[in-house]
mmCIF file of C-alpha atoms (C1' of nucleotides) in Angstrom:
data_model
loop_
_atom_site.group_PDB
_atom_site.id
_atom_site.type_symbol
_atom_site.label_atom_id
_atom_site.label_comp_id
_atom_site.label_asym_id
_atom_site.label_seq_id
_atom_site.Cartn_x
_atom_site.Cartn_y
_atom_site.Cartn_z
ATOM 1 C CA MET A 626 0.237 0.161 0.027
ATOM 2 C CA GLY A 627 1.227 2.909 -0.786
ATOM 3 C CA ARG A 628 4.719 4.417 -0.586
ATOM 4 C CA GLN A 629 7.497 4.694 2.346
ATOM 5 C CA PRO A 630 8.025 7.577 4.089
ATOM 6 C CA CYS A 631 10.182 9.961 3.457
ATOM 7 C CA CYS A 632 11.365 9.723 6.891
ATOM 8 C CA ASP A 633 11.295 8.893 10.518
ATOM 9 C CA LYS A 634 10.296 12.247 11.904
ATOM 10 C CA LEU A 635 11.267 11.128 15.509
ATOM 11 C CA LYS A 636 15.570 11.166 14.267
ATOM 12 C CA VAL A 637 15.495 14.041 12.318
ATOM 13 C CA LYS A 638 16.983 17.184 12.863
ATOM 14 C CA LYS A 639 15.775 20.201 12.739
ATOM 15 C CA GLY A 640 16.682 24.013 12.763
ATOM 16 C CA PRO A 641 19.732 26.012 11.379
ATOM 17 C CA TRP A 642 21.969 23.723 9.234
ATOM 18 C CA THR A 643 25.536 23.950 10.284
ATOM 19 C CA ALA A 644 28.548 24.164 7.570
ATOM 20 C CA GLU A 645 29.146 20.619 7.715
ATOM 21 C CA GLU A 646 26.103 19.169 6.670
ATOM 22 C CA ASP A 647 25.989 22.534 3.921
ATOM 23 C CA LYS A 648 28.782 20.809 2.310
ATOM 24 C CA LYS A 649 27.872 17.429 2.935
ATOM 25 C CA LEU A 650 24.234 18.186 0.804
ATOM 26 C CA VAL A 651 26.194 19.921 -1.942
ATOM 27 C CA ALA A 652 28.703 17.366 -2.225
ATOM 28 C CA PHE A 653 25.935 14.805 -2.624
ATOM 29 C CA ILE A 654 24.322 16.863 -5.340
ATOM 30 C CA LEU A 655 26.815 17.711 -7.188
ATOM 31 C CA SER A 656 28.099 14.246 -7.451
ATOM 32 C CA ASN A 657 24.652 12.317 -7.462
ATOM 33 C CA GLY A 658 22.209 14.869 -8.062
ATOM 34 C CA HIS A 659 18.818 14.723 -6.563
ATOM 35 C CA CYS A 660 16.125 12.640 -8.572
ATOM 36 C CA CYS A 661 14.708 11.511 -5.426
ATOM 37 C CA TRP A 662 14.900 14.191 -2.061
ATOM 38 C CA ARG A 663 13.393 10.937 0.514
ATOM 39 C CA ALA A 664 16.867 9.269 -0.294
ATOM 40 C CA VAL A 665 19.233 12.323 -0.116
ATOM 41 C CA PRO A 666 19.668 12.826 3.347
ATOM 42 C CA LYS A 667 20.301 9.040 3.940
ATOM 43 C CA LEU A 668 22.870 8.854 1.107
ATOM 44 C CA ALA A 669 24.381 12.291 2.088
ATOM 45 C CA GLY A 670 24.993 11.314 5.858
ATOM 46 C CA LEU A 671 22.761 13.596 6.894
ATOM 47 C CA LEU A 672 19.970 13.318 9.848
ATOM 48 C CA ARG A 673 17.888 15.905 7.871
ATOM 49 C CA CYS A 674 14.146 14.604 6.575
ATOM 50 C CA GLY A 675 14.248 15.082 2.248
ATOM 51 C CA LYS A 676 12.030 18.083 2.550
ATOM 52 C CA SER A 677 14.637 19.843 4.698
ATOM 53 C CA CYS A 678 17.288 19.128 2.351
ATOM 54 C CA ARG A 679 15.394 20.182 -0.545
ATOM 55 C CA LEU A 680 14.748 23.687 1.092
ATOM 56 C CA ARG A 681 17.994 24.147 2.122
ATOM 57 C CA TRP A 682 19.336 23.740 -1.397
ATOM 58 C CA THR A 683 16.672 25.714 -3.293
ATOM 59 C CA ASN A 684 16.944 28.658 -0.820
ATOM 60 C CA TYR A 685 20.341 28.732 -0.075
ATOM 61 C CA LEU A 686 22.593 26.036 -1.769
ATOM 62 C CA ARG A 687 21.864 26.514 -5.296
ATOM 63 C CA PRO A 688 24.914 27.134 -6.858
ATOM 64 C CA ASP A 689 22.886 29.869 -9.323
ATOM 65 C CA LEU A 690 21.542 32.006 -6.534
ATOM 66 C CA LYS A 691 22.535 35.680 -6.144
ATOM 67 C CA ARG A 692 23.384 37.006 -3.011
ATOM 68 C CA GLY A 693 22.622 40.247 -1.602
ATOM 69 C CA LEU A 694 19.461 42.762 -1.891
ATOM 70 C CA LEU A 695 17.307 43.250 -4.507
ATOM 71 C CA THR A 696 18.356 45.368 -6.979
ATOM 72 C CA ASP A 697 15.860 48.469 -7.734
ATOM 73 C CA ALA A 698 15.218 46.669 -11.208
ATOM 74 C CA GLU A 699 14.398 43.593 -9.308
ATOM 75 C CA GLU A 700 11.846 45.395 -6.865
ATOM 76 C CA LYS A 701 10.212 46.942 -9.640
ATOM 77 C CA LEU A 702 9.586 43.525 -11.502
ATOM 78 C CA VAL A 703 8.677 41.762 -8.124
ATOM 79 C CA ILE A 704 5.936 44.441 -7.859
ATOM 80 C CA ASP A 705 4.525 44.551 -11.088
ATOM 81 C CA LEU A 706 4.540 40.934 -11.190
ATOM 82 C CA HIS A 707 2.565 41.006 -8.095
ATOM 83 C CA ALA A 708 0.191 43.112 -9.521
ATOM 84 C CA SER A 709 -0.357 40.557 -11.997
ATOM 85 C CA LEU A 710 0.098 37.308 -10.199
ATOM 86 C CA GLY A 711 -0.656 37.937 -6.385
ATOM 87 C CA ASN A 712 1.202 36.155 -4.127
ATOM 88 C CA ARG A 713 1.885 33.159 -5.956
ATOM 89 C CA TRP A 714 5.707 33.660 -5.239
ATOM 90 C CA SER A 715 7.327 30.835 -7.044
ATOM 91 C CA LYS A 716 5.907 32.214 -10.515
ATOM 92 C CA ILE A 717 7.180 35.823 -9.822
ATOM 93 C CA ALA A 718 10.725 33.629 -8.520
ATOM 94 C CA SER A 719 11.078 32.146 -11.866
ATOM 95 C CA ARG A 720 11.020 35.430 -13.388
ATOM 96 C CA LEU A 721 14.073 36.298 -11.398
ATOM 97 C CA PRO A 722 16.935 34.618 -12.223
ATOM 98 C CA GLY A 723 18.627 33.651 -9.015
ATOM 99 C CA ARG A 724 16.302 34.696 -6.665
ATOM 100 C CA THR A 725 13.710 32.130 -4.595
ATOM 101 C CA ASP A 726 10.378 32.258 -3.761
ATOM 102 C CA ASN A 727 11.285 32.803 -0.229
ATOM 103 C CA GLU A 728 13.668 35.720 -0.368
ATOM 104 C CA ILE A 729 11.437 37.370 -2.952
ATOM 105 C CA LYS A 730 8.252 36.445 -0.129
ATOM 106 C CA ASN A 731 10.603 37.988 2.559
ATOM 107 C CA HIS A 732 11.694 40.913 0.866
ATOM 108 C CA TRP A 733 8.235 41.658 -0.055
ATOM 109 C CA ASN A 734 7.086 41.295 3.799
ATOM 110 C CA THR A 735 10.058 43.518 4.862
ATOM 111 C CA HIS A 736 10.697 45.921 2.278
ATOM 112 C CA ILE A 737 8.458 46.216 -0.659
ATOM 113 C CA LYS A 738 5.149 46.356 1.149
ATOM 114 C CA LYS A 739 6.717 48.945 3.670
ATOM 115 C CA LYS A 740 8.084 51.116 0.681
ATOM 116 C CA LEU A 741 4.390 51.033 -1.183
ATOM 117 C CA LEU A 742 2.327 51.685 1.956
ATOM 118 C CA LYS A 743 4.643 54.588 3.009
ATOM 119 C CA MET A 744 3.712 55.689 -0.630
ATOM 120 C CA GLY A 745 0.086 55.478 -0.186
ATOM 121 C CA ILE A 746 -0.360 52.442 -2.450
ATOM 122 C CA ASP A 747 -2.241 49.311 -1.143
ATOM 123 C CA PRO A 748 0.304 46.149 -1.300
ATOM 124 C CA VAL A 749 -2.702 43.966 -2.490
ATOM 125 C CA THR A 750 -4.541 46.276 -4.799
ATOM 126 C CA HIS A 751 -1.488 47.987 -6.076
ATOM 127 C CA LYS A 752 -3.627 51.138 -6.384
ATOM 128 C CA LEU A 753 -3.376 54.458 -4.354
ATOM 129 C CA LEU A 754 -5.030 54.392 -0.878
ATOM 130 C CA HIS A 755 -6.226 57.376 -1.292
ATOM 131 C CA ASP A 756 -8.630 56.124 -3.591
ATOM 132 C CA GLN A 757 -9.793 53.336 -2.118
ATOM 133 C CA THR A 758 -10.095 54.415 1.419
ATOM 134 C CA SER A 759 -11.488 58.316 1.114
ATOM 135 C CA SER A 760 -15.208 57.398 1.789
ATOM 136 C CA THR A 761 -14.404 54.457 4.488
ATOM 137 C CA ALA A 762 -11.968 56.875 6.278
ATOM 138 C CA ALA A 763 -14.052 59.843 6.210
ATOM 139 C CA ALA A 764 -17.190 57.695 7.942
ATOM 140 C CA SER A 765 -14.741 56.524 10.639
ATOM 141 C CA PRO A 766 -12.296 59.094 11.374
ATOM 142 C CA ASN A 767 -11.467 57.549 14.330
ATOM 143 C CA SER A 768 -10.479 54.292 13.360
ATOM 144 C CA THR A 769 -7.731 52.144 15.258
ATOM 145 C CA VAL A 770 -4.266 52.954 14.284
ATOM 146 C CA THR A 771 -2.558 49.886 12.441
ATOM 147 C CA ASP A 772 1.371 48.801 12.183
ATOM 148 C CA ASP A 773 1.272 49.910 8.856
ATOM 149 C CA ASP A 774 0.294 53.533 9.904
ATOM 150 C CA LYS A 775 2.896 53.436 12.634
ATOM 151 C CA PHE A 776 5.602 52.364 10.274
ATOM 152 C CA SER A 777 4.227 55.763 8.060
ATOM 153 C CA LYS A 778 4.680 58.250 10.780
ATOM 154 C CA LYS A 779 7.707 56.692 11.708
ATOM 155 C CA HIS A 780 9.684 56.249 8.328
ATOM 156 C CA GLU A 781 8.046 60.387 7.519
ATOM 157 C CA SER A 782 11.687 61.119 6.454
ATOM 158 C CA PHE A 783 12.077 58.356 3.883
ATOM 159 C CA ASP A 784 14.187 59.885 0.573
ATOM 160 C CA PRO A 785 12.312 58.322 -2.699
ATOM 161 C CA LYS A 786 16.255 58.560 -3.708
ATOM 162 C CA ASP A 787 17.015 55.698 -1.101
ATOM 163 C CA GLY A 788 13.639 53.477 -2.460
ATOM 164 C CA ILE A 789 11.845 52.486 -5.848
ATOM 165 C CA ASN A 790 12.903 55.174 -7.959
ATOM 166 C CA GLN A 791 14.424 58.589 -8.299
ATOM 167 C CA VAL A 792 11.810 61.496 -9.132
ATOM 168 C CA SER A 793 11.909 64.754 -10.873
ATOM 169 C CA GLN A 794 10.501 68.115 -8.822
ATOM 170 C CA GLU A 795 7.579 68.012 -10.800
ATOM 171 C CA GLU A 796 6.841 64.181 -10.059
ATOM 172 C CA ASN A 797 7.581 64.984 -6.373
ATOM 173 C CA ALA A 798 4.752 67.164 -6.089
ATOM 174 C CA ASN A 799 2.308 63.805 -6.739
ATOM 175 C CA PRO A 800 4.215 61.148 -5.464
ATOM 176 C CA GLN A 801 1.813 58.574 -6.009
ATOM 177 C CA GLN A 802 1.339 58.888 -9.288
ATOM 178 C CA SER A 803 4.796 59.656 -9.849
ATOM 179 C CA PHE A 804 5.630 55.746 -8.667
ATOM 180 C CA LEU A 805 2.756 54.187 -10.999
ATOM 181 C CA ASN A 806 4.288 56.416 -13.691
ATOM 182 C CA THR A 807 7.891 54.890 -13.312
ATOM 183 C CA MET A 808 6.175 51.732 -13.209
ATOM 184 C CA ASN A 809 5.145 52.542 -16.830
ATOM 185 C CA ARG A 810 8.303 53.509 -17.833
ATOM 186 C CA ASP A 811 9.981 50.148 -16.923
ATOM 187 C CA GLU A 812 7.327 48.394 -18.725
ATOM 188 C CA GLN A 813 10.144 47.540 -21.780
ATOM 189 C CA VAL A 814 12.657 46.057 -19.147
ATOM 190 C CA ILE A 815 10.535 43.881 -17.446
ATOM 191 C CA GLY A 816 8.959 43.165 -21.019
ATOM 192 C CA CYS A 817 12.190 42.226 -22.378
ATOM 193 C CA LEU A 818 12.419 39.914 -19.020
ATOM 194 C CA TRP A 819 8.940 38.369 -19.433
ATOM 195 C CA ASP A 820 10.064 37.531 -23.330
ATOM 196 C CA ASP A 821 13.330 35.773 -22.375
ATOM 197 C CA ASP A 822 12.516 32.314 -23.807
ATOM 198 C CA MET A 823 15.971 30.807 -22.213
ATOM 199 C CA PRO A 824 15.684 31.109 -18.377
ATOM 200 C CA PHE A 825 19.178 32.079 -16.470
ATOM 201 C CA ILE A 826 19.675 29.224 -15.311
ATOM 202 C CA GLU A 827 19.506 26.956 -18.394
ATOM 203 C CA LYS A 828 22.041 29.640 -19.320
ATOM 204 C CA LEU A 829 23.877 29.113 -16.889
ATOM 205 C CA TRP A 830 23.913 24.941 -17.436
ATOM 206 C CA SER A 831 24.961 25.626 -20.878
ATOM 207 C CA SER A 832 27.965 27.793 -19.980
ATOM 208 C CA PRO A 833 31.302 26.381 -20.140
ATOM 209 C CA MET A 834 32.097 26.276 -16.433
ATOM 210 C CA SER A 835 31.371 23.094 -14.799
ATOM 211 C CA ILE A 836 29.054 23.402 -11.991
ATOM 212 C CA GLU A 837 31.625 21.957 -9.852
ATOM 213 C CA GLU A 838 34.289 25.053 -10.568
ATOM 214 C CA TRP A 839 30.758 27.232 -10.723
ATOM 215 C CA LEU A 840 30.255 26.044 -6.908
ATOM 216 C CA LEU A 841 34.047 26.253 -5.858
ATOM 217 C CA ASP A 842 34.363 29.798 -6.894
ATOM 218 C CA TYR A 843 31.067 31.047 -5.885
ATOM 219 C CA GLN A 844 29.764 29.363 -2.846
ATOM 220 C CA ASP A 845 31.020 30.334 0.691
ATOM 221 C CA PHE A 846 28.660 27.500 2.907
ATOM 222 C CA GLY A 847 27.600 30.453 5.012
ATOM 223 C CA ILE A 848 31.113 31.565 6.035
ATOM 224 C CA GLY A 849 30.657 34.885 5.873
ATOM 225 C CA ASP A 850 33.521 36.946 4.195
ATOM 226 C CA LEU A 851 32.690 40.230 2.631
ATOM 227 C CA GLU A 852 34.878 40.983 0.443
ATOM 228 C CA LEU A 853 34.820 37.859 -0.962
ATOM 229 C CA GLU A 854 31.046 37.883 -1.329
ATOM 230 C CA ARG A 855 31.856 41.392 -2.977
ATOM 231 C CA VAL A 856 34.246 40.038 -5.892
ATOM 232 C CA GLU A 857 31.723 36.592 -6.370
ATOM 233 C CA ARG A 858 29.129 39.134 -7.193
ATOM 234 C CA GLY A 859 31.750 40.991 -9.854
ATOM 235 C CA GLY A 860 32.268 37.296 -10.745
ATOM 236 C CA LEU A 861 28.677 37.087 -11.564
ATOM 237 C CA ALA A 862 28.055 39.796 -12.918
ATOM 238 C CA ASP A 863 30.711 39.108 -15.822
ATOM 239 C CA GLU A 864 29.340 36.077 -16.137
ATOM 240 C CA GLN A 865 26.364 36.742 -16.983
ATOM 241 C CA ILE A 866 27.263 39.567 -19.259
ATOM 242 C CA LYS A 867 29.124 36.888 -21.068
ATOM 243 C CA LEU A 868 25.763 34.551 -21.092
ATOM 244 C CA ASN A 869 23.775 37.231 -22.360
ATOM 245 C "C1'" DA B 240 25.392 50.267 29.463
ATOM 246 C "C1'" DA B 241 21.109 47.252 29.949
ATOM 247 C "C1'" DG B 242 16.747 45.824 29.118
ATOM 248 C "C1'" DA B 243 13.047 46.411 25.289
ATOM 249 C "C1'" DT B 244 11.785 46.547 20.929
ATOM 250 C "C1'" DT B 245 11.694 46.108 16.166
ATOM 251 C "C1'" DT B 246 13.872 44.102 12.170
ATOM 252 C "C1'" DG B 247 15.144 40.750 8.735
ATOM 253 C "C1'" DC B 248 16.186 36.289 7.497
ATOM 254 C "C1'" DA B 249 16.376 31.308 7.488
ATOM 255 C "C1'" DA B 250 13.809 27.631 8.331
ATOM 256 C "C1'" DC B 251 9.403 25.151 9.323
ATOM 257 C "C1'" DC B 252 4.325 23.840 9.112
ATOM 258 C "C1'" DG B 253 0.319 22.548 6.637
ATOM 259 C "C1'" DC B 254 -2.168 22.243 2.570
ATOM 260 C "C1'" DA B 255 -2.876 20.892 -2.197
ATOM 261 C "C1'" DT B 256 -1.941 17.962 -5.768
ATOM 262 C "C1'" DG B 257 -0.443 14.593 -8.649
ATOM 263 C "C1'" DA B 258 1.915 10.083 -8.851
ATOM 264 C "C1'" DA B 259 3.300 5.414 -7.297
ATOM 265 C "C1'" DA B 260 1.815 0.824 -5.386
ATOM 266 C "C1'" DG C 375 -10.260 3.372 -7.635
ATOM 267 C "C1'" DT C 376 -8.263 3.813 -2.846
ATOM 268 C "C1'" DT C 377 -4.712 4.649 -0.186
ATOM 269 C "C1'" DT C 378 -0.036 6.549 0.990
ATOM 270 C "C1'" DC C 379 3.648 9.435 0.182
ATOM 271 C "C1'" DA C 380 6.297 13.279 -2.791
ATOM 272 C "C1'" DT C 381 6.741 17.500 -3.821
ATOM 273 C "C1'" DG C 382 5.618 21.997 -4.580
ATOM 274 C "C1'" DC C 383 4.049 26.304 -2.829
ATOM 275 C "C1'" DG C 384 2.405 30.045 0.555
ATOM 276 C "C1'" DG C 385 1.884 31.639 5.123
ATOM 277 C "C1'" DT C 386 3.904 31.695 9.607
ATOM 278 C "C1'" DT C 387 7.151 31.354 13.383
ATOM 279 C "C1'" DG C 388 12.124 31.399 15.855
ATOM 280 C "C1'" DC C 389 15.792 33.874 16.344
ATOM 281 C "C1'" DA C 390 20.029 36.467 15.806
ATOM 282 C "C1'" DA C 391 21.540 41.224 14.806
ATOM 283 C "C1'" DA C 392 19.723 46.041 14.887
ATOM 284 C "C1'" DT C 393 17.725 49.670 16.903
ATOM 285 C "C1'" DC C 394 15.443 52.012 20.696
ATOM 286 C "C1'" DT C 395 14.564 53.758 25.420
#
DNA sequence: AAGATTTGCAACCGCATGAAA
DNA sequence: GTTTCATGCGGTTGCAAATCT
């Protein structure tokens, strides 16, 4: 009847991964692949469940992952895709090479959502909050203060130059509309990404560099080294330019 | 300086779907 | 056809670091 359980849940380890575990998982996947996640932890000598291994690989260890904050262009793309796709993070992530759904979801919840609220844009509907709430706000002027309201007050000195885009003085007169305008301006760039037939990962696989070489060059297994990371990012950027 | 609070991210949880037995 | 599990996905939590009081 049915299949065997993927793991004995009583014996699996939980919590943060160690560098040693990362190395074991990477070494195993690079030499054997991951045709069946259920078998990976046992064969790799890890006391983790397959699900945990899969998440660790896809969200952190995969060699094609970018590190660091999303760029302005990536943020704009996420916002645009979110407007049309909603919280379908995996679909959104598939349009951002080197980014994971988890990373995008986290970035949305911690950065983008707040920026949009600060600019008076509803992060759910992507419409101006003023347009949506003017009637209800007038009806209930003493409505309770939300966390988002608190954020807006706390960040009243927010400088658009640090955020989504730089805007002209004229546009500053109406920051909400200005933001929507910049979104339109980016449509061409976004369109290019939408039309990209060959996903980034396929370009990576087809590059002359082997995956082992790539990993050895770019993976630090979680051991922080900012300078190395900076150089690595430069290397990745160069590689992407070559591939393009 | 120290405790409290907030922030950001990695990892886990639980559900839906499809496939294997 | 039914049961059981693998996988993928989105939501949520836990915790270390940063910031505030």
